[in-house]
Tab-separated table of N, CA and C in Angstrom:
chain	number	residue	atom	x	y	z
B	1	UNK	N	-22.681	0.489	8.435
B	1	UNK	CA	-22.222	1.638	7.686
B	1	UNK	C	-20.735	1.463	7.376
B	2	UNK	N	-20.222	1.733	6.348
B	2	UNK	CA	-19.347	1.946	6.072
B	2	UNK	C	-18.057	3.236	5.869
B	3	UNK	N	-16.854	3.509	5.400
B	3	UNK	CA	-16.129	4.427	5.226
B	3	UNK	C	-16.024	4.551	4.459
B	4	UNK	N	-16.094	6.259	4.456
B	4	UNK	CA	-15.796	7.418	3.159
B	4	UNK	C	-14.378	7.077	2.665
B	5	UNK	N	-13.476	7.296	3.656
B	5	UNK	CA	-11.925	7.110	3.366
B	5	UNK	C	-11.567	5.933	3.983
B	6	UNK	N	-10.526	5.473	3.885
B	6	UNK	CA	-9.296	4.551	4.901
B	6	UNK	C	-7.991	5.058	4.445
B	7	UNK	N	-7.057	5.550	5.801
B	7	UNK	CA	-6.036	5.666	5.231
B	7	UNK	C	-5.182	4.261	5.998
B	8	UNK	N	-4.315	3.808	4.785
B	8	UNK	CA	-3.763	2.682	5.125
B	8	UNK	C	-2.038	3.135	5.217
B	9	UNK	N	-1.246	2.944	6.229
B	9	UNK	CA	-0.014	3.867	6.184
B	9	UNK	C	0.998	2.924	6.612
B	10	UNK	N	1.726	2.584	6.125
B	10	UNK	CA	3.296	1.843	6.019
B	10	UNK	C	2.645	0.920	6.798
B	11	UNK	N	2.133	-0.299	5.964
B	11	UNK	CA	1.207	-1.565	6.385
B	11	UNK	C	1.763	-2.632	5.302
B	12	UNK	N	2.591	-2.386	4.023
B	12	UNK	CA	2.766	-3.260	3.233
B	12	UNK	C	4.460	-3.823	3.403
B	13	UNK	N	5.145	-3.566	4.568
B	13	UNK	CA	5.913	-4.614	4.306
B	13	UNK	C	5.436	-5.692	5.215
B	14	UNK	N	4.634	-5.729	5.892
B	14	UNK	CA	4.162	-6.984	6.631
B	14	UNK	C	3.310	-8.031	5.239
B	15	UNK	N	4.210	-8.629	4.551
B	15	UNK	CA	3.146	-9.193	3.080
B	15	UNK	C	2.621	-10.453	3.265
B	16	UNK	N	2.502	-10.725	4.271
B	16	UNK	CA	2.225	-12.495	4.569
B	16	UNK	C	0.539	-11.701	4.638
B	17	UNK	N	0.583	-10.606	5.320
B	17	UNK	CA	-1.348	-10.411	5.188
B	17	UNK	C	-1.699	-9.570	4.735
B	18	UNK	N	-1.321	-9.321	3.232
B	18	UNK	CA	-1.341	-8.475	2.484
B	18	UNK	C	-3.442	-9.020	1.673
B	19	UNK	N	-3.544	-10.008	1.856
B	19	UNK	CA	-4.765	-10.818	1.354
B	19	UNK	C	-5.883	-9.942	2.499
B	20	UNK	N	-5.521	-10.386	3.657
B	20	UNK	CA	-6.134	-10.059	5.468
B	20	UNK	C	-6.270	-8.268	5.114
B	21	UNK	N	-5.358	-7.954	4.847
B	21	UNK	CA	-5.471	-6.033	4.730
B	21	UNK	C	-6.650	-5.730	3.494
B	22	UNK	N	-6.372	-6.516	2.192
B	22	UNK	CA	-7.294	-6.210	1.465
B	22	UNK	C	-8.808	-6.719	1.470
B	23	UNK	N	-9.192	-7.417	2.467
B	23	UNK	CA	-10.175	-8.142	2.636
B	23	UNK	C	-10.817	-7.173	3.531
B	24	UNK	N	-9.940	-6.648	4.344
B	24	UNK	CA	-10.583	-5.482	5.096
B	24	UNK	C	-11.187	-4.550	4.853
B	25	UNK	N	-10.406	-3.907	3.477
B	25	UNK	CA	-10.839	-2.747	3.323
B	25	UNK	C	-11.847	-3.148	2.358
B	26	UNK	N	-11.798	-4.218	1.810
B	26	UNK	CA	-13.102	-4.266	1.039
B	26	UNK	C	-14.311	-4.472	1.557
B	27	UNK	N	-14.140	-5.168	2.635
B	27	UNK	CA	-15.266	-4.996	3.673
B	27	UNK	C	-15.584	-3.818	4.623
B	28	UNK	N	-14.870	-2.938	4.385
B	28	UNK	CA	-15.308	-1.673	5.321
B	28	UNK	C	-15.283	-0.282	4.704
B	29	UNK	N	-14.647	-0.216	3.338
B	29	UNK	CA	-14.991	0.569	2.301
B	29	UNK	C	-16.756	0.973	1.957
B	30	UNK	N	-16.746	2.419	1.795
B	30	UNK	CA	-18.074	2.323	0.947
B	30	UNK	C	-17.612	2.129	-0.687
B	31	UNK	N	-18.844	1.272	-1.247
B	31	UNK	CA	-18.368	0.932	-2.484
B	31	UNK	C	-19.078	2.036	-3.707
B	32	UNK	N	-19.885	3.343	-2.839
B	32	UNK	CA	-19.619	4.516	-4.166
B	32	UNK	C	-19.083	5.330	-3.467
B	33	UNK	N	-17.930	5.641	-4.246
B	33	UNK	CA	-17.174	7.173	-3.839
B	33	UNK	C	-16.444	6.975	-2.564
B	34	UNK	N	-15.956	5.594	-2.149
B	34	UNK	CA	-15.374	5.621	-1.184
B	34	UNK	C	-13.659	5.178	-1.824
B	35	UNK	N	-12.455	6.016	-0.813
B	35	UNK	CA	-11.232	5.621	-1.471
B	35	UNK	C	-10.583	5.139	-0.307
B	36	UNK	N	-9.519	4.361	-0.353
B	36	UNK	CA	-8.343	3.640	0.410
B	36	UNK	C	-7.069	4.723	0.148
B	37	UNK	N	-6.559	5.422	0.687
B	37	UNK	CA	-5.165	6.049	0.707
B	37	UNK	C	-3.590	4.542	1.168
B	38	UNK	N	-3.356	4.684	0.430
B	38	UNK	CA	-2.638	3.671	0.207
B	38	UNK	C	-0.676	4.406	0.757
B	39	UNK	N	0.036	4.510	1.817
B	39	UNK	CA	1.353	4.812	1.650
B	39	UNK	C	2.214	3.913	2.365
B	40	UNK	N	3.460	3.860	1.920
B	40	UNK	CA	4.407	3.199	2.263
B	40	UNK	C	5.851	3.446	1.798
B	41	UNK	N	7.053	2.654	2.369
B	41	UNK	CA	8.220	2.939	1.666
B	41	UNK	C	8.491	1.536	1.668
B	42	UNK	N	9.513	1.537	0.830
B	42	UNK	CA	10.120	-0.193	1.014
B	42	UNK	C	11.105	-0.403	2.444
B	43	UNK	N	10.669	-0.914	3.161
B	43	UNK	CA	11.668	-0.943	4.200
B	43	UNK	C	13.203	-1.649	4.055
B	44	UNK	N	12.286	-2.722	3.068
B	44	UNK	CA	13.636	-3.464	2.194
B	44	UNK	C	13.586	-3.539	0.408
B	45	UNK	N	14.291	-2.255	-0.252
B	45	UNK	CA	14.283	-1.917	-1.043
B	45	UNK	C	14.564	-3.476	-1.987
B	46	UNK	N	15.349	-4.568	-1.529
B	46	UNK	CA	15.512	-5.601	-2.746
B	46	UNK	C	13.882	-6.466	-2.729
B	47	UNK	N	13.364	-5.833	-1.739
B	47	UNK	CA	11.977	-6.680	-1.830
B	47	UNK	C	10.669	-6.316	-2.612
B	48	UNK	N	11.136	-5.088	-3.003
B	48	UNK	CA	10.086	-4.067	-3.581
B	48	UNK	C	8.970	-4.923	-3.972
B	49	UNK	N	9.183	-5.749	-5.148
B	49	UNK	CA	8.459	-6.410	-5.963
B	49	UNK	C	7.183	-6.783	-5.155
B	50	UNK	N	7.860	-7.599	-3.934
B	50	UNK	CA	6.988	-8.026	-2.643
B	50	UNK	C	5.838	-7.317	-2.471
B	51	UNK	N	6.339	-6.504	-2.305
B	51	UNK	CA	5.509	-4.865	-1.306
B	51	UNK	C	4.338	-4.676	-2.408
B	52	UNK	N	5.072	-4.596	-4.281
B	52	UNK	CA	4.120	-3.967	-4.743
B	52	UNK	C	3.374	-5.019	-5.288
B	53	UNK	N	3.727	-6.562	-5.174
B	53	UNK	CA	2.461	-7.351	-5.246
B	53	UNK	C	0.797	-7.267	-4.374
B	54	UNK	N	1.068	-6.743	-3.386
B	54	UNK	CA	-0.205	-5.961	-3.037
B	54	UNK	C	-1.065	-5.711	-3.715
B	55	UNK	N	-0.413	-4.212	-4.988
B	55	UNK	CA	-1.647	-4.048	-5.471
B	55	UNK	C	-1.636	-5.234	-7.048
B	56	UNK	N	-1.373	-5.991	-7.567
B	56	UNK	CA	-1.415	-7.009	-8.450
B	56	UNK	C	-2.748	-7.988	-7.354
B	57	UNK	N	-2.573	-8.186	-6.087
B	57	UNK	CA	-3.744	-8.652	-5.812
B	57	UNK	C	-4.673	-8.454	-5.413
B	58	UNK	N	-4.601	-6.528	-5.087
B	58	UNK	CA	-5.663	-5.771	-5.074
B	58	UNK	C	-6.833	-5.716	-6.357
B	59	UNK	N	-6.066	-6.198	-7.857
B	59	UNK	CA	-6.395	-6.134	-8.922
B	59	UNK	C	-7.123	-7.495	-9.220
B	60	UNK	N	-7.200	-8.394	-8.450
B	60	UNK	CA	-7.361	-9.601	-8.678
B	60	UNK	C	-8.678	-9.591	-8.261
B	61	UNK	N	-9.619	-10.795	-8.996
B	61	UNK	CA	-11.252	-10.715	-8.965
B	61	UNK	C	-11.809	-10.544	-7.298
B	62	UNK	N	-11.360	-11.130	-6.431
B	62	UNK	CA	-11.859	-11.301	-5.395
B	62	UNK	C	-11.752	-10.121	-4.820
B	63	UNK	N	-11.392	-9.203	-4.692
B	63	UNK	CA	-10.928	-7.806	-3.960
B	63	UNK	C	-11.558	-6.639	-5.485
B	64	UNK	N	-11.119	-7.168	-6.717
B	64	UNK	CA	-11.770	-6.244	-8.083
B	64	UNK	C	-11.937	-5.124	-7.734
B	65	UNK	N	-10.205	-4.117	-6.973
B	65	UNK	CA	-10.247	-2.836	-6.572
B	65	UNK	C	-9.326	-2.044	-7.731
B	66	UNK	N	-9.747	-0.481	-8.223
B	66	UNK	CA	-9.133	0.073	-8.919
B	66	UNK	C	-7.888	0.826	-8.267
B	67	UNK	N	-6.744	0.333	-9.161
B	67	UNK	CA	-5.671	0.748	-7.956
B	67	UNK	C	-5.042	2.023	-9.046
B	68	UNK	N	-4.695	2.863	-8.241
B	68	UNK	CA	-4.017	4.547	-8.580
B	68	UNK	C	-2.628	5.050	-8.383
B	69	UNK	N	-1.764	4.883	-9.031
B	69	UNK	CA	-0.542	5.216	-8.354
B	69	UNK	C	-0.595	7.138	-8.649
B	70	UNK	N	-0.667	7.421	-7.735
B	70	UNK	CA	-0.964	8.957	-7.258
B	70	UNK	C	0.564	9.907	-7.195
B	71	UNK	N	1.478	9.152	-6.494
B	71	UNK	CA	2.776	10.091	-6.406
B	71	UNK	C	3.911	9.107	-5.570
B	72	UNK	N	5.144	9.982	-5.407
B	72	UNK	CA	6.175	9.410	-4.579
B	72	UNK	C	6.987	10.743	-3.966
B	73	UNK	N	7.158	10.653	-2.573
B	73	UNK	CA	8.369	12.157	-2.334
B	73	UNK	C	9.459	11.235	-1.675
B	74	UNK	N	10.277	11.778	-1.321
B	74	UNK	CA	11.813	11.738	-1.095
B	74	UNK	C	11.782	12.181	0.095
B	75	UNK	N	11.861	11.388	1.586
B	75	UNK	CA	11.682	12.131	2.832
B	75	UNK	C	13.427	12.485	3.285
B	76	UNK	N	13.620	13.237	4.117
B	76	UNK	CA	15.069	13.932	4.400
B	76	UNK	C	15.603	13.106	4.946
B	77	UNK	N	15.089	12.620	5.726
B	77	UNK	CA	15.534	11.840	6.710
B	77	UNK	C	14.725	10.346	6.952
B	78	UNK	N	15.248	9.362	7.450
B	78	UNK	CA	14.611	8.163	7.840
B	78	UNK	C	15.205	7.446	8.514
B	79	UNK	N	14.149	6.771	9.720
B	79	UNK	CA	14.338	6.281	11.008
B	79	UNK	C	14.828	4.505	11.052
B	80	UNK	N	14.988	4.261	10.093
B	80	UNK	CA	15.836	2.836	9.555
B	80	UNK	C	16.832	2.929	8.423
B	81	UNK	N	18.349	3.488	9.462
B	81	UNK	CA	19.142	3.931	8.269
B	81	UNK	C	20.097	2.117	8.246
B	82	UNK	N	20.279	1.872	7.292
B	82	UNK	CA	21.498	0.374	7.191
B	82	UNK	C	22.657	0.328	6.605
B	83	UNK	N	22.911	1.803	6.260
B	83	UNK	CA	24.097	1.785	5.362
B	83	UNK	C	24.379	1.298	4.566
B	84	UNK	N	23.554	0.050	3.595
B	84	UNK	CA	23.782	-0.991	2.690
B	84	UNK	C	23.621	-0.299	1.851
B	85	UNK	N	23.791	0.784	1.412
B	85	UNK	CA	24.087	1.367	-0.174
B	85	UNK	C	22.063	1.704	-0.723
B	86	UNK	N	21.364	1.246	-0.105
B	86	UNK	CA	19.452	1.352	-0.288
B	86	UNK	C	19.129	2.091	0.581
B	87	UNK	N	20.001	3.100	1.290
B	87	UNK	CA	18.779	3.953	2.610
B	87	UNK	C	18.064	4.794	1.320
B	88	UNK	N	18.887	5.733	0.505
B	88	UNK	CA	18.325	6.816	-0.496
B	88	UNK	C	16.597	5.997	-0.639
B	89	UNK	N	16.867	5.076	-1.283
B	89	UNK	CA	15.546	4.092	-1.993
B	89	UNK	C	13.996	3.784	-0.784
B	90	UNK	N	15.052	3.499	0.473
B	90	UNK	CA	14.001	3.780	1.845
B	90	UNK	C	13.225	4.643	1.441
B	91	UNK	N	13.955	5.823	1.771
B	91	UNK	CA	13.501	7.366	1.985
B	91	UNK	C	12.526	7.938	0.875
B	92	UNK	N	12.252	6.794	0.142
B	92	UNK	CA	10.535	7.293	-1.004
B	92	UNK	C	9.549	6.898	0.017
B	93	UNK	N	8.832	7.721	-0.195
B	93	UNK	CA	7.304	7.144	0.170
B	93	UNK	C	6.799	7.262	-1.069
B	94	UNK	N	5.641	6.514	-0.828
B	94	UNK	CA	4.961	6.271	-2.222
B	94	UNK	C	3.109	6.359	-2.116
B	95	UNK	N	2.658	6.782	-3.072
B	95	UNK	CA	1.076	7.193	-2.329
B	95	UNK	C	0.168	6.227	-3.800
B	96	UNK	N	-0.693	5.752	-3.137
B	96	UNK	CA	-1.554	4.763	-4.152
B	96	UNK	C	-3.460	5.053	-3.714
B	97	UNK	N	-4.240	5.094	-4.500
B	97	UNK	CA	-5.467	4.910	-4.214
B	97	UNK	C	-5.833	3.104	-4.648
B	98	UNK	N	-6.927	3.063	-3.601
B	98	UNK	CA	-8.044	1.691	-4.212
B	98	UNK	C	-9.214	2.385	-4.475
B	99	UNK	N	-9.870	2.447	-5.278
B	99	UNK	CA	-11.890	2.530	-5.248
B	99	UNK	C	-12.108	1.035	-5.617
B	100	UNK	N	-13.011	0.783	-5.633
B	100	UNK	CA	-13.864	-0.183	-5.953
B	100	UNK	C	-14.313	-0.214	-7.051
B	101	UNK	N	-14.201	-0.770	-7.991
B	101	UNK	CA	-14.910	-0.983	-9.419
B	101	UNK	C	-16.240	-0.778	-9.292
């Protein structure tokens, strides 16, 4: 049996198994009407690109998941401040769906 939901939560700056995460959920997803909640922030805002190659290979045939960019908020506060001029940029979270084609 599979899952209705997965929520997947500040899992994408680890990107070396960004392949390993999506392999998962495609294997443990139900594939009608089942969704992936997708959130995160950039922990390292110059890496963004990184982070959001995720879903570029969420999109890719082998995984062939529909990806959703749903929203972003602005949290008050955050628990990895660096002073390098990018905490503001931290402090998004960002919310994405997968379904399954």
């Amino acid at each position: 049996e599979k899952f209705d939901i997965i929520l997947s939560a500040d899992l994408l700056f680890n990107r070396s198994e960004h392949s390993k995460l999506l392999w998962t959920i495609k294997h443990t997803l139900r594939r009608e009407g089942g969704v992936c909640y997708v959130t995160f922030s950039h922990h390292d805002p110059a890496k963004k690109l990184l982070d959001l190659n995720f879903f570029t290979l969420a999109r890719e045939p082998q995984f062939n998941f529909e990806v959703t960019f749903i929203g972003q908020e602005f949290r008050k506060s955050y628990p990895f401040v660096e002073s390098d001029g990018l905490d503001e940029e931290r402090g998004v979270v960002y919310m994405y769906t997968l379904t399954c084609k």
